[in-house]
Short mmCIF file of N, CA and C in Angstrom, two decimals:
data_model
loop_
_atom_site.label_atom_id
_atom_site.label_comp_id
_atom_site.label_asym_id
_atom_site.label_seq_id
_atom_site.Cartn_x
_atom_site.Cartn_y
_atom_site.Cartn_z
N MET A 1 62.67 9.13 -2.59
CA MET A 1 62.83 10.47 -2.39
C MET A 1 62.32 11.05 -1.01
N GLN A 2 63.16 11.72 -0.40
CA GLN A 2 62.89 12.33 0.86
C GLN A 2 61.77 13.44 0.71
N PRO A 3 60.82 13.54 1.55
CA PRO A 3 59.92 14.65 1.58
C PRO A 3 60.54 15.88 1.75
N LEU A 4 60.09 16.87 0.97
CA LEU A 4 60.24 18.39 1.16
C LEU A 4 59.21 19.04 0.99
N VAL A 5 58.98 19.73 1.92
CA VAL A 5 57.52 20.69 1.98
C VAL A 5 57.85 21.89 1.85
N LEU A 6 57.10 22.77 0.95
CA LEU A 6 57.25 24.09 0.78
C LEU A 6 55.86 24.73 1.40
N ILE A 7 56.21 25.44 2.37
CA ILE A 7 55.08 26.18 3.08
C ILE A 7 55.01 27.55 2.72
N ALA A 8 53.86 28.04 2.18
CA ALA A 8 53.67 29.46 1.64
C ALA A 8 53.18 30.13 2.67
N GLY A 9 53.74 31.22 3.14
CA GLY A 9 53.23 31.95 4.37
C GLY A 9 54.00 31.79 5.67
N GLY A 10 54.82 32.93 5.99
CA GLY A 10 55.72 32.63 6.97
C GLY A 10 54.99 33.25 8.33
N GLY A 11 53.82 33.36 8.64
CA GLY A 11 53.04 33.63 9.82
C GLY A 11 53.18 32.57 10.94
N PRO A 12 52.41 32.78 11.82
CA PRO A 12 52.47 31.67 12.95
C PRO A 12 52.11 30.32 12.35
N ALA A 13 51.26 30.16 11.56
CA ALA A 13 50.77 28.76 11.17
C ALA A 13 51.88 28.08 10.47
N GLY A 14 52.36 29.14 9.32
CA GLY A 14 53.51 28.28 8.52
C GLY A 14 54.79 28.06 9.25
N ILE A 15 55.20 29.03 10.22
CA ILE A 15 56.48 28.65 10.78
C ILE A 15 56.23 27.51 11.91
N ILE A 16 55.22 27.34 12.50
CA ILE A 16 54.90 26.45 13.69
C ILE A 16 54.95 25.00 12.93
N THR A 17 54.35 25.12 11.68
CA THR A 17 54.37 23.93 10.83
C THR A 17 55.65 23.30 10.30
N SER A 18 56.46 24.29 10.16
CA SER A 18 57.77 23.81 9.59
C SER A 18 58.73 23.30 10.76
N ILE A 19 58.50 23.82 12.04
CA ILE A 19 59.01 23.40 13.35
C ILE A 19 58.54 21.91 13.67
N LEU A 20 57.26 21.69 13.62
CA LEU A 20 56.66 20.48 13.69
C LEU A 20 57.19 19.44 12.97
N LEU A 21 57.34 19.80 11.45
CA LEU A 21 57.69 18.96 10.55
C LEU A 21 59.45 18.59 10.73
N ASP A 22 60.16 19.60 11.18
CA ASP A 22 61.64 19.16 11.61
C ASP A 22 61.51 18.35 12.55
N LYS A 23 60.57 18.45 13.54
CA LYS A 23 60.66 17.25 14.79
C LYS A 23 60.50 15.83 14.44
N ILE A 24 59.79 15.78 13.29
CA ILE A 24 59.62 14.41 12.64
C ILE A 24 60.40 14.06 11.60
N GLY A 25 61.45 14.81 11.44
CA GLY A 25 62.62 14.70 10.30
C GLY A 25 62.22 14.96 8.90
N ILE A 26 61.23 15.84 8.61
CA ILE A 26 60.93 16.29 7.37
C ILE A 26 61.33 17.96 7.08
N SER A 27 61.94 17.86 6.12
CA SER A 27 62.59 19.03 5.58
C SER A 27 61.44 20.22 4.93
N SER A 28 61.69 21.37 5.30
CA SER A 28 60.64 22.40 4.71
C SER A 28 61.35 23.61 4.41
N ILE A 29 60.75 24.39 3.37
CA ILE A 29 61.17 25.74 3.06
C ILE A 29 59.93 26.60 3.22
N VAL A 30 59.94 27.68 4.25
CA VAL A 30 58.92 28.56 4.44
C VAL A 30 59.39 29.79 3.49
N VAL A 31 58.21 30.06 2.53
CA VAL A 31 58.48 31.35 1.75
C VAL A 31 57.66 32.37 2.27
N GLU A 32 58.07 33.60 2.33
CA GLU A 32 57.08 34.58 2.92
C GLU A 32 57.22 35.89 1.97
N ARG A 33 56.31 36.46 1.46
CA ARG A 33 56.34 37.59 0.51
C ARG A 33 56.97 38.74 1.10
N THR A 34 56.83 39.21 2.26
CA THR A 34 57.49 40.31 2.87
C THR A 34 58.79 40.10 3.24
N THR A 35 59.65 41.13 3.24
CA THR A 35 61.21 41.04 3.33
C THR A 35 61.53 41.20 4.85
N GLU A 36 60.82 41.90 5.41
CA GLU A 36 61.15 41.89 6.92
C GLU A 36 59.90 41.47 7.85
N PRO A 37 60.20 41.03 9.00
CA PRO A 37 58.89 40.49 9.88
C PRO A 37 58.03 41.96 9.99
N ASP A 38 56.88 41.47 9.97
CA ASP A 38 55.86 42.54 10.30
C ASP A 38 56.13 43.25 11.84
N GLU A 39 55.83 44.49 11.77
CA GLU A 39 56.12 45.27 13.13
C GLU A 39 54.56 45.82 13.26
N TRP A 40 54.29 46.10 14.51
CA TRP A 40 53.01 46.69 14.84
C TRP A 40 52.36 47.68 13.85
N SER A 41 51.41 47.59 13.24
CA SER A 41 50.90 48.46 12.38
C SER A 41 49.12 48.47 12.27
N SER A 42 48.57 49.06 11.49
CA SER A 42 47.32 49.13 11.45
C SER A 42 46.58 47.75 11.07
N LYS A 43 47.25 47.05 10.27
CA LYS A 43 47.01 45.66 9.96
C LYS A 43 47.33 44.49 10.90
N SER A 44 47.98 45.07 12.13
CA SER A 44 48.20 44.13 13.27
C SER A 44 47.03 43.65 13.97
N TYR A 45 47.12 42.68 14.83
CA TYR A 45 46.02 42.37 15.67
C TYR A 45 46.73 41.49 16.87
N THR A 46 45.80 41.42 17.82
CA THR A 46 46.36 40.67 18.95
C THR A 46 45.68 39.29 19.05
N LEU A 47 46.22 38.34 19.68
CA LEU A 47 45.46 36.94 19.75
C LEU A 47 46.00 36.59 21.01
N VAL A 48 45.07 35.75 21.70
CA VAL A 48 45.25 34.87 22.90
C VAL A 48 45.18 33.38 22.69
N LEU A 49 46.21 32.80 22.99
CA LEU A 49 46.35 31.51 22.78
C LEU A 49 45.67 30.76 24.06
N GLY A 50 44.69 29.93 23.88
CA GLY A 50 44.02 29.14 25.03
C GLY A 50 44.77 27.59 24.98
N ASP A 51 44.19 26.73 25.76
CA ASP A 51 44.83 25.57 26.06
C ASP A 51 45.39 24.67 24.83
N ARG A 52 44.50 24.71 23.56
CA ARG A 52 44.98 24.15 22.23
C ARG A 52 46.14 24.84 21.73
N GLY A 53 46.08 26.05 21.73
CA GLY A 53 47.26 27.06 21.20
C GLY A 53 48.46 26.62 21.92
N LYS A 54 48.29 26.58 23.25
CA LYS A 54 49.48 26.38 24.22
C LYS A 54 50.04 24.87 23.99
N ALA A 55 49.23 24.02 23.91
CA ALA A 55 49.45 22.56 23.56
C ALA A 55 50.30 22.39 22.21
N SER A 56 49.94 23.20 21.25
CA SER A 56 50.59 23.12 19.95
C SER A 56 52.04 23.61 20.12
N LEU A 57 52.10 24.70 20.87
CA LEU A 57 53.38 25.47 21.31
C LEU A 57 54.30 24.48 21.90
N GLU A 58 53.70 24.00 22.83
CA GLU A 58 54.58 22.87 23.65
C GLU A 58 54.97 21.76 22.64
N ARG A 59 53.86 21.16 21.83
CA ARG A 59 54.52 20.11 21.10
C ARG A 59 55.64 20.46 20.09
N ALA A 60 55.83 21.80 19.74
CA ALA A 60 56.81 22.23 18.74
C ALA A 60 57.96 22.72 19.52
N GLY A 61 58.00 22.65 20.88
CA GLY A 61 59.17 23.09 21.83
C GLY A 61 59.08 24.66 21.91
N CYS A 62 58.09 25.39 21.76
CA CYS A 62 58.14 26.72 21.75
C CYS A 62 57.37 27.48 22.81
N LEU A 63 56.83 26.49 23.90
CA LEU A 63 55.89 27.10 24.87
C LEU A 63 56.75 27.94 25.98
N GLU A 64 57.86 27.57 26.21
CA GLU A 64 58.65 28.35 27.20
C GLU A 64 59.20 29.74 26.68
N VAL A 65 59.48 29.72 25.50
CA VAL A 65 59.81 30.96 24.85
C VAL A 65 58.73 31.89 24.70
N ALA A 66 57.60 31.42 24.21
CA ALA A 66 56.32 32.13 24.10
C ALA A 66 55.69 32.65 25.60
N MET A 67 55.96 31.83 26.47
CA MET A 67 55.53 32.42 27.95
C MET A 67 56.25 33.41 28.33
N LYS A 68 57.44 33.59 27.99
CA LYS A 68 58.31 34.79 28.48
C LYS A 68 58.10 36.01 27.68
N ALA A 69 57.64 35.64 26.41
CA ALA A 69 57.28 37.04 25.62
C ALA A 69 55.77 37.41 25.70
N GLY A 70 55.00 36.34 25.88
CA GLY A 70 53.52 37.01 25.95
C GLY A 70 53.17 37.35 27.23
N ILE A 71 51.84 37.67 27.33
CA ILE A 71 51.31 38.25 28.57
C ILE A 71 50.01 37.14 28.95
N GLU A 72 50.21 36.80 30.27
CA GLU A 72 49.15 35.89 30.61
C GLU A 72 47.89 36.66 30.76
N ARG A 73 46.73 35.85 30.14
CA ARG A 73 45.44 36.40 30.23
C ARG A 73 44.51 35.59 30.85
N LYS A 74 44.13 36.12 32.37
CA LYS A 74 43.21 35.17 32.94
C LYS A 74 41.93 35.82 33.06
N PHE A 75 41.80 36.86 32.58
CA PHE A 75 40.24 37.42 32.30
C PHE A 75 39.92 37.78 30.80
N VAL A 76 38.47 37.81 30.77
CA VAL A 76 37.99 38.37 29.39
C VAL A 76 37.12 39.85 29.97
N TYR A 77 37.61 41.03 29.38
CA TYR A 77 37.01 42.12 29.83
C TYR A 77 36.06 42.60 29.03
N PHE A 78 35.00 43.24 29.49
CA PHE A 78 33.97 43.94 28.89
C PHE A 78 33.83 45.15 29.22
N TYR A 79 33.64 46.26 28.15
CA TYR A 79 33.36 47.54 28.18
C TYR A 79 31.88 47.88 27.98
N ASP A 80 31.24 48.46 29.04
CA ASP A 80 29.83 49.12 28.55
C ASP A 80 29.99 50.36 28.12
N ALA A 81 29.60 50.48 26.98
CA ALA A 81 29.76 51.80 26.14
C ALA A 81 28.71 52.85 26.75
N LYS A 82 27.65 52.35 27.25
CA LYS A 82 26.54 53.27 27.94
C LYS A 82 26.93 53.93 29.11
N ASN A 83 27.49 53.11 29.97
CA ASN A 83 27.79 53.85 31.41
C ASN A 83 29.68 53.71 31.71
N GLY A 84 30.36 53.19 30.91
CA GLY A 84 31.78 53.25 30.85
C GLY A 84 32.29 52.22 31.84
N GLU A 85 31.30 51.27 32.22
CA GLU A 85 31.80 50.30 33.34
C GLU A 85 32.53 49.08 32.61
N ILE A 86 33.53 48.62 33.38
CA ILE A 86 34.54 47.72 32.68
C ILE A 86 34.15 46.39 33.69
N LYS A 87 33.99 45.41 33.30
CA LYS A 87 33.56 43.98 33.87
C LYS A 87 34.61 42.94 33.46
N ALA A 88 35.04 42.11 34.33
CA ALA A 88 35.89 41.19 34.24
C ALA A 88 35.46 39.78 34.32
N MET A 89 35.55 39.09 33.54
CA MET A 89 35.05 37.45 33.60
C MET A 89 36.19 36.51 33.59
N PRO A 90 36.34 35.82 34.77
CA PRO A 90 37.57 34.92 34.80
C PRO A 90 37.41 33.69 33.63
N LYS A 91 38.85 33.46 33.04
CA LYS A 91 38.72 32.34 32.19
C LYS A 91 38.84 31.20 33.11
N LYS A 92 38.52 30.04 32.51
CA LYS A 92 38.73 28.56 32.97
C LYS A 92 40.15 28.41 33.21
N SER A 93 40.90 28.72 32.09
CA SER A 93 42.41 28.64 32.24
C SER A 93 43.00 29.70 31.50
N ALA A 94 44.23 30.25 31.94
CA ALA A 94 44.78 31.30 31.57
C ALA A 94 45.40 31.20 30.14
N GLY A 95 45.18 32.20 29.19
CA GLY A 95 45.70 32.09 27.89
C GLY A 95 47.02 32.86 27.88
N ILE A 96 47.58 33.00 26.70
CA ILE A 96 48.88 33.83 26.47
C ILE A 96 48.39 34.73 25.44
N GLY A 97 48.66 36.01 25.79
CA GLY A 97 48.35 37.18 24.86
C GLY A 97 49.71 37.54 24.06
N PHE A 98 49.47 37.88 22.78
CA PHE A 98 50.40 38.28 21.86
C PHE A 98 49.92 39.33 20.80
N THR A 99 50.82 40.06 20.38
CA THR A 99 50.61 40.75 19.05
C THR A 99 51.19 39.69 17.93
N ARG A 100 50.41 39.73 16.84
CA ARG A 100 50.85 38.72 15.80
C ARG A 100 52.36 38.72 15.48
N PRO A 101 52.89 40.06 15.28
CA PRO A 101 54.37 40.08 14.98
C PRO A 101 55.16 39.38 16.39
N LEU A 102 54.72 39.67 17.54
CA LEU A 102 55.52 39.10 18.62
C LEU A 102 55.59 37.47 18.56
N LEU A 103 54.33 37.06 18.20
CA LEU A 103 54.49 35.60 18.14
C LEU A 103 55.21 34.86 17.03
N VAL A 104 55.28 35.72 15.91
CA VAL A 104 55.96 35.37 14.59
C VAL A 104 57.56 35.46 15.17
N GLU A 105 57.91 36.45 15.72
CA GLU A 105 59.27 36.71 16.07
C GLU A 105 59.70 35.47 17.08
N CYS A 106 58.95 35.04 18.08
CA CYS A 106 59.13 33.96 18.90
C CYS A 106 59.37 32.81 18.07
N LEU A 107 58.47 32.37 17.24
CA LEU A 107 58.65 31.06 16.48
C LEU A 107 59.78 31.02 15.60
N GLU A 108 60.03 32.32 15.00
CA GLU A 108 61.29 32.47 13.92
C GLU A 108 62.52 32.14 14.77
N LYS A 109 62.59 32.45 15.93
CA LYS A 109 63.92 32.45 16.75
C LYS A 109 64.23 31.04 17.04
N ILE A 110 63.23 29.91 17.15
CA ILE A 110 63.13 28.59 17.28
C ILE A 110 63.42 28.02 15.91
N ALA A 111 62.60 28.39 14.78
CA ALA A 111 62.90 27.97 13.47
C ALA A 111 64.13 28.05 12.90
N ILE A 112 64.98 29.03 13.15
CA ILE A 112 66.21 29.44 12.67
C ILE A 112 67.16 28.25 13.07
N ASP A 113 66.83 27.75 14.43
CA ASP A 113 67.86 26.57 14.87
C ASP A 113 67.40 25.29 14.25
N CYS A 114 66.49 25.11 13.74
CA CYS A 114 66.04 23.86 13.21
C CYS A 114 66.71 23.58 11.92
N PRO A 115 67.48 22.41 12.15
CA PRO A 115 68.44 21.95 10.96
C PRO A 115 67.66 21.65 9.72
N ARG A 116 66.45 21.31 9.52
CA ARG A 116 65.55 20.96 8.35
C ARG A 116 64.50 22.17 7.94
N VAL A 117 64.74 23.28 8.46
CA VAL A 117 63.81 24.61 8.29
C VAL A 117 64.75 25.41 7.44
N THR A 118 64.20 26.04 6.33
CA THR A 118 64.65 27.08 5.72
C THR A 118 63.78 28.04 5.57
N LEU A 119 64.00 29.37 5.85
CA LEU A 119 63.20 30.37 5.93
C LEU A 119 63.59 31.33 4.72
N LYS A 120 62.51 31.60 3.72
CA LYS A 120 63.13 32.57 2.58
C LYS A 120 62.01 33.63 2.48
N ARG A 121 62.57 34.72 2.59
CA ARG A 121 61.73 36.00 2.72
C ARG A 121 61.91 36.95 1.46
N GLY A 122 60.82 37.66 0.95
CA GLY A 122 60.87 38.40 -0.08
C GLY A 122 60.28 37.95 -1.44
N ALA A 123 59.80 36.84 -1.35
CA ALA A 123 59.09 36.22 -2.46
C ALA A 123 57.92 35.32 -2.24
N GLY A 124 56.73 35.70 -2.47
CA GLY A 124 55.55 34.81 -2.28
C GLY A 124 55.41 33.87 -3.39
N VAL A 125 54.61 32.86 -3.18
CA VAL A 125 54.30 32.00 -4.39
C VAL A 125 53.44 32.35 -5.51
N SER A 126 53.79 32.26 -6.53
CA SER A 126 53.21 32.80 -7.71
C SER A 126 52.08 31.72 -8.36
N SER A 127 52.81 30.41 -8.39
CA SER A 127 51.90 29.13 -8.86
C SER A 127 52.59 27.89 -8.33
N VAL A 128 51.76 26.92 -8.43
CA VAL A 128 52.20 25.65 -8.17
C VAL A 128 51.67 24.69 -9.33
N THR A 129 52.67 23.87 -9.65
CA THR A 129 52.14 22.93 -11.04
C THR A 129 52.80 21.51 -10.53
N LYS A 130 51.76 20.52 -10.99
CA LYS A 130 52.23 19.23 -10.72
C LYS A 130 53.40 18.87 -11.77
N LYS A 131 54.41 18.13 -11.50
CA LYS A 131 55.19 17.83 -12.26
C LYS A 131 55.36 16.23 -12.28
N ASP A 132 54.99 15.74 -13.45
CA ASP A 132 54.94 14.28 -13.94
C ASP A 132 54.50 13.46 -12.61
N ASN A 133 53.51 13.73 -12.02
CA ASN A 133 53.00 12.94 -10.81
C ASN A 133 53.94 12.47 -9.82
N VAL A 134 55.16 13.19 -9.63
CA VAL A 134 56.23 12.76 -8.88
C VAL A 134 56.56 13.89 -8.04
N GLY A 135 55.98 15.09 -8.09
CA GLY A 135 56.33 16.29 -7.18
C GLY A 135 55.60 17.47 -7.93
N LEU A 136 56.15 18.49 -7.22
CA LEU A 136 55.31 19.71 -7.47
C LEU A 136 56.48 20.91 -8.02
N GLU A 137 56.29 21.62 -8.76
CA GLU A 137 57.12 22.80 -9.18
C GLU A 137 56.47 24.13 -8.59
N ILE A 138 57.24 24.90 -7.85
CA ILE A 138 56.79 26.09 -7.18
C ILE A 138 57.22 27.24 -7.85
N THR A 139 56.54 28.16 -8.40
CA THR A 139 57.23 29.28 -8.88
C THR A 139 56.90 30.52 -8.10
N LEU A 140 58.00 31.22 -7.64
CA LEU A 140 58.09 32.30 -6.85
C LEU A 140 57.78 33.62 -7.65
N GLU A 141 57.39 34.57 -6.74
CA GLU A 141 57.08 35.92 -7.61
C GLU A 141 58.33 36.59 -8.04
N ASP A 142 59.42 36.21 -7.48
CA ASP A 142 60.83 36.74 -7.99
C ASP A 142 61.27 35.86 -9.09
N GLY A 143 60.70 34.76 -9.76
CA GLY A 143 60.87 34.12 -10.94
C GLY A 143 61.76 32.75 -10.34
N THR A 144 62.09 32.81 -9.17
CA THR A 144 62.67 31.29 -8.48
C THR A 144 61.84 30.38 -8.74
N VAL A 145 62.34 29.05 -9.17
CA VAL A 145 61.49 27.79 -9.20
C VAL A 145 62.27 26.91 -8.38
N LEU A 146 61.32 26.31 -7.45
CA LEU A 146 61.55 25.31 -6.30
C LEU A 146 60.80 24.03 -6.65
N GLU A 147 61.67 23.04 -6.29
CA GLU A 147 60.72 21.61 -6.32
C GLU A 147 60.34 21.06 -5.03
N ALA A 148 59.29 20.58 -4.82
CA ALA A 148 59.01 20.03 -3.62
C ALA A 148 58.15 18.58 -3.63
N SER A 149 58.07 17.99 -2.84
CA SER A 149 57.14 16.76 -2.74
C SER A 149 55.60 17.13 -2.22
N HIS A 150 55.62 18.13 -1.45
CA HIS A 150 54.29 18.59 -0.94
C HIS A 150 54.33 20.22 -0.80
N VAL A 151 53.18 20.80 -0.78
CA VAL A 151 52.85 22.26 -0.48
C VAL A 151 51.86 22.57 0.47
N ILE A 152 52.17 23.50 1.37
CA ILE A 152 51.13 23.59 2.23
C ILE A 152 50.78 25.17 2.19
N GLY A 153 49.54 25.64 2.06
CA GLY A 153 49.05 27.08 1.72
C GLY A 153 48.92 27.64 3.21
N THR A 154 49.73 28.38 3.85
CA THR A 154 49.27 29.15 4.84
C THR A 154 49.43 30.68 4.52
N ASP A 155 49.10 31.04 3.22
CA ASP A 155 49.30 32.20 2.63
C ASP A 155 48.06 33.14 2.81
N GLY A 156 47.09 32.82 3.45
CA GLY A 156 45.78 33.62 3.69
C GLY A 156 44.78 33.09 2.65
N LYS A 157 43.67 34.18 2.73
CA LYS A 157 42.49 33.70 1.97
C LYS A 157 42.64 33.77 0.49
N TRP A 158 43.72 34.71 0.23
CA TRP A 158 43.67 34.75 -1.35
C TRP A 158 45.08 33.92 -1.79
N SER A 159 45.03 32.61 -1.13
CA SER A 159 46.23 31.81 -1.45
C SER A 159 46.32 31.41 -2.79
N LYS A 160 47.73 31.81 -3.17
CA LYS A 160 48.09 31.15 -4.66
C LYS A 160 48.24 29.68 -4.72
N VAL A 161 48.65 29.17 -3.58
CA VAL A 161 48.66 27.74 -3.33
C VAL A 161 47.14 26.95 -3.78
N ARG A 162 46.14 27.56 -3.02
CA ARG A 162 44.91 27.06 -3.34
C ARG A 162 44.60 27.29 -4.76
N GLU A 163 44.86 28.54 -5.32
CA GLU A 163 44.43 28.88 -6.76
C GLU A 163 45.09 27.98 -7.80
N SER A 164 46.09 27.44 -7.46
CA SER A 164 46.81 26.69 -8.14
C SER A 164 46.15 25.28 -8.54
N PHE A 165 45.30 24.90 -7.75
CA PHE A 165 44.70 23.44 -7.75
C PHE A 165 43.17 23.78 -8.05
N PRO A 166 42.71 23.87 -9.45
CA PRO A 166 41.36 24.18 -9.57
C PRO A 166 40.46 23.07 -9.04
N GLU A 167 40.89 22.03 -8.98
CA GLU A 167 40.19 20.89 -8.46
C GLU A 167 39.65 21.01 -6.88
N LEU A 168 40.36 22.11 -6.32
CA LEU A 168 39.94 22.28 -4.89
C LEU A 168 38.64 23.47 -4.85
N ASN A 169 38.36 24.10 -5.92
CA ASN A 169 37.38 25.18 -5.96
C ASN A 169 36.26 24.73 -5.59
N SER A 170 35.53 23.45 -5.74
CA SER A 170 34.33 23.10 -5.33
C SER A 170 34.27 22.77 -3.83
N GLN A 171 35.50 22.75 -3.07
CA GLN A 171 35.27 22.48 -1.75
C GLN A 171 35.27 23.79 -0.87
N PHE A 172 35.10 24.98 -1.61
CA PHE A 172 34.87 26.07 -0.67
C PHE A 172 34.57 27.23 -1.48
N THR A 173 33.83 28.13 -0.93
CA THR A 173 33.36 29.38 -1.38
C THR A 173 33.74 30.67 -0.83
N MET A 174 34.22 31.71 -1.42
CA MET A 174 34.62 32.86 -0.94
C MET A 174 33.68 34.03 -0.89
N GLU A 175 33.48 34.61 0.28
CA GLU A 175 32.45 35.53 0.34
C GLU A 175 33.04 36.78 0.68
N ARG A 176 32.66 37.99 0.18
CA ARG A 176 33.31 39.35 0.94
C ARG A 176 31.87 39.93 1.30
N CYS A 177 32.21 40.43 2.67
CA CYS A 177 31.18 40.92 3.47
C CYS A 177 31.67 42.49 3.71
N PRO A 178 30.58 43.48 3.36
CA PRO A 178 31.06 44.87 3.60
C PRO A 178 31.58 45.13 4.85
#
């Protein structure tokens, strides 16, 4: 049986994973709960990819597109709240700054052209069950049932993928901080 990987979560980690799997000949389905890509909102944030992040994008064939979309970050800026002074500390190597939605948009443009990547929006993972030790059955929130050989949870800290495997509970603890 050819591997088929279901990736729960259509953020940067899920999409780049699907692109990298495509490059080695493995098919994947990325399922994302939201029906539309995120836009800038109060829950958005920015991120700066350093050397390791840029190397990952390069491995996935996404670096050129990302460089055009992102903003080069050569300094880390500090704001002194007492006197209003801004100081700039040069970085050893420039990073690429993005909003999270912009990075997702860049990666989706590449993933759409990958022959072994399927992007499915509008239904997150509800549960994952082992199927006779030969595969996995994934039930989505919309009632759709999919089969896969592997599943990867990039669906955040409250991952339904992780919750579906109680044997993993001893490997981590969740703490909430005020």
